[in-house]
Amino acid sequence: LPPKTRRRIVLAMLAAFATLALYTFGKAVYDIGRNDGSRMVTDHAGQVELSIQQKTENHLIPYLYGTDKERNED
């Protein structure tokens, strides 16, 4: 393609992207706080399981997941 045609194609793609990006941003800003008066329900997340570092020299499996009780049953 000639450079002039390439430049037009690139600028058209950039304009389309910029238009969609600005529309998405504008709609998000407009919709902030518009949840029909309902509030977001927050609740306790519960207990989170953390990884436990393995005490061996095997570097292929660095962590076991679960609690100490589960680990001792293996």
mmCIF file of C-alpha atoms in Angstrom:
data_model
loop_
_atom_site.group_PDB
_atom_site.id
_atom_site.type_symbol
_atom_site.label_atom_id
_atom_site.label_comp_id
_atom_site.label_asym_id
_atom_site.label_seq_id
_atom_site.Cartn_x
_atom_site.Cartn_y
_atom_site.Cartn_z
ATOM 1 C CA LEU A 1 0.000 0.000 0.000
ATOM 2 C CA PRO A 2 1.191 3.536 -0.632
ATOM 3 C CA PRO A 3 2.234 5.509 2.479
ATOM 4 C CA LYS A 4 -0.687 7.947 2.122
ATOM 5 C CA THR A 5 -3.246 5.101 2.133
ATOM 6 C CA ARG A 6 -1.523 3.381 5.055
ATOM 7 C CA ARG A 7 -1.598 6.633 7.033
ATOM 8 C CA ARG A 8 -5.343 7.063 6.370
ATOM 9 C CA ILE A 9 -6.081 3.508 7.496
ATOM 10 C CA VAL A 10 -4.060 3.915 10.691
ATOM 11 C CA LEU A 11 -5.677 7.274 11.475
ATOM 12 C CA ALA A 12 -9.162 5.844 10.863
ATOM 13 C CA MET A 13 -8.438 2.925 13.220
ATOM 14 C CA LEU A 14 -7.067 5.341 15.834
ATOM 15 C CA ALA A 15 -10.157 7.560 15.526
ATOM 16 C CA ALA A 16 -12.471 4.546 15.942
ATOM 17 C CA PHE A 17 -10.534 3.378 19.015
ATOM 18 C CA ALA A 18 -10.513 6.869 20.565
ATOM 19 C CA THR A 19 -14.259 7.257 19.984
ATOM 20 C CA LEU A 20 -15.079 3.917 21.600
ATOM 21 C CA ALA A 21 -12.693 4.559 24.514
ATOM 22 C CA LEU A 22 -14.221 7.975 25.229
ATOM 23 C CA TYR A 23 -17.755 6.544 24.975
ATOM 24 C CA THR A 24 -16.892 3.737 27.409
ATOM 25 C CA PHE A 25 -15.276 6.158 29.867
ATOM 26 C CA GLY A 26 -18.155 8.627 29.613
ATOM 27 C CA LYS A 27 -20.789 5.932 30.168
ATOM 28 C CA ALA A 28 -18.894 4.589 33.198
ATOM 29 C CA VAL A 29 -18.663 8.060 34.756
ATOM 30 C CA TYR A 30 -22.340 8.723 34.007
ATOM 31 C CA ASP A 31 -23.399 5.417 35.597
ATOM 32 C CA ILE A 32 -21.483 5.985 38.852
ATOM 33 C CA GLY A 33 -24.015 6.107 41.644
ATOM 34 C CA ARG A 34 -26.953 5.151 39.429
ATOM 35 C CA ASN A 35 -27.981 1.875 41.047
ATOM 36 C CA ASP A 36 -31.671 2.731 41.603
ATOM 37 C CA GLY A 37 -31.212 3.509 45.287
ATOM 38 C CA SER A 38 -30.064 0.015 46.241
ATOM 39 C CA ARG A 39 -26.874 -0.393 48.243
ATOM 40 C CA MET A 40 -24.167 -2.939 47.665
ATOM 41 C CA VAL A 41 -24.420 -5.764 50.181
ATOM 42 C CA THR A 42 -21.192 -6.368 52.043
ATOM 43 C CA ASP A 43 -20.660 -9.453 54.158
ATOM 44 C CA HIS A 44 -17.830 -11.216 55.935
ATOM 45 C CA ALA A 45 -15.540 -13.023 53.490
ATOM 46 C CA GLY A 46 -14.969 -15.993 55.777
ATOM 47 C CA GLN A 47 -11.744 -17.838 56.478
ATOM 48 C CA VAL A 48 -9.135 -17.606 53.740
ATOM 49 C CA GLU A 49 -6.955 -20.624 53.037
ATOM 50 C CA LEU A 50 -3.274 -19.689 52.771
ATOM 51 C CA SER A 51 -0.475 -21.687 51.231
ATOM 52 C CA ILE A 52 1.932 -23.563 53.540
ATOM 53 C CA GLN A 53 5.558 -23.788 52.534
ATOM 54 C CA GLN A 54 6.788 -27.340 52.134
ATOM 55 C CA LYS A 55 9.797 -28.431 54.268
ATOM 56 C CA THR A 56 11.509 -30.638 51.659
ATOM 57 C CA GLU A 57 14.282 -30.088 49.143
ATOM 58 C CA ASN A 58 11.950 -30.802 46.217
ATOM 59 C CA HIS A 59 11.896 -27.524 44.295
ATOM 60 C CA LEU A 60 9.413 -28.760 41.710
ATOM 61 C CA ILE A 61 6.479 -28.471 44.162
ATOM 62 C CA PRO A 62 7.299 -25.450 46.371
ATOM 63 C CA TYR A 63 3.930 -25.115 48.188
ATOM 64 C CA LEU A 64 1.155 -27.328 49.487
ATOM 65 C CA TYR A 65 -2.285 -25.768 49.703
ATOM 66 C CA GLY A 66 -4.728 -26.313 52.535
ATOM 67 C CA THR A 67 -4.571 -26.519 56.309
ATOM 68 C CA ASP A 68 -2.077 -28.313 58.538
ATOM 69 C CA LYS A 69 -4.687 -30.992 59.235
ATOM 70 C CA GLU A 70 -5.052 -31.783 55.511
ATOM 71 C CA ARG A 71 -1.268 -31.789 55.083
ATOM 72 C CA ASN A 72 -0.726 -34.262 57.942
ATOM 73 C CA GLU A 73 -3.299 -36.692 56.516
ATOM 74 C CA ASP A 74 -1.232 -37.194 53.307
#
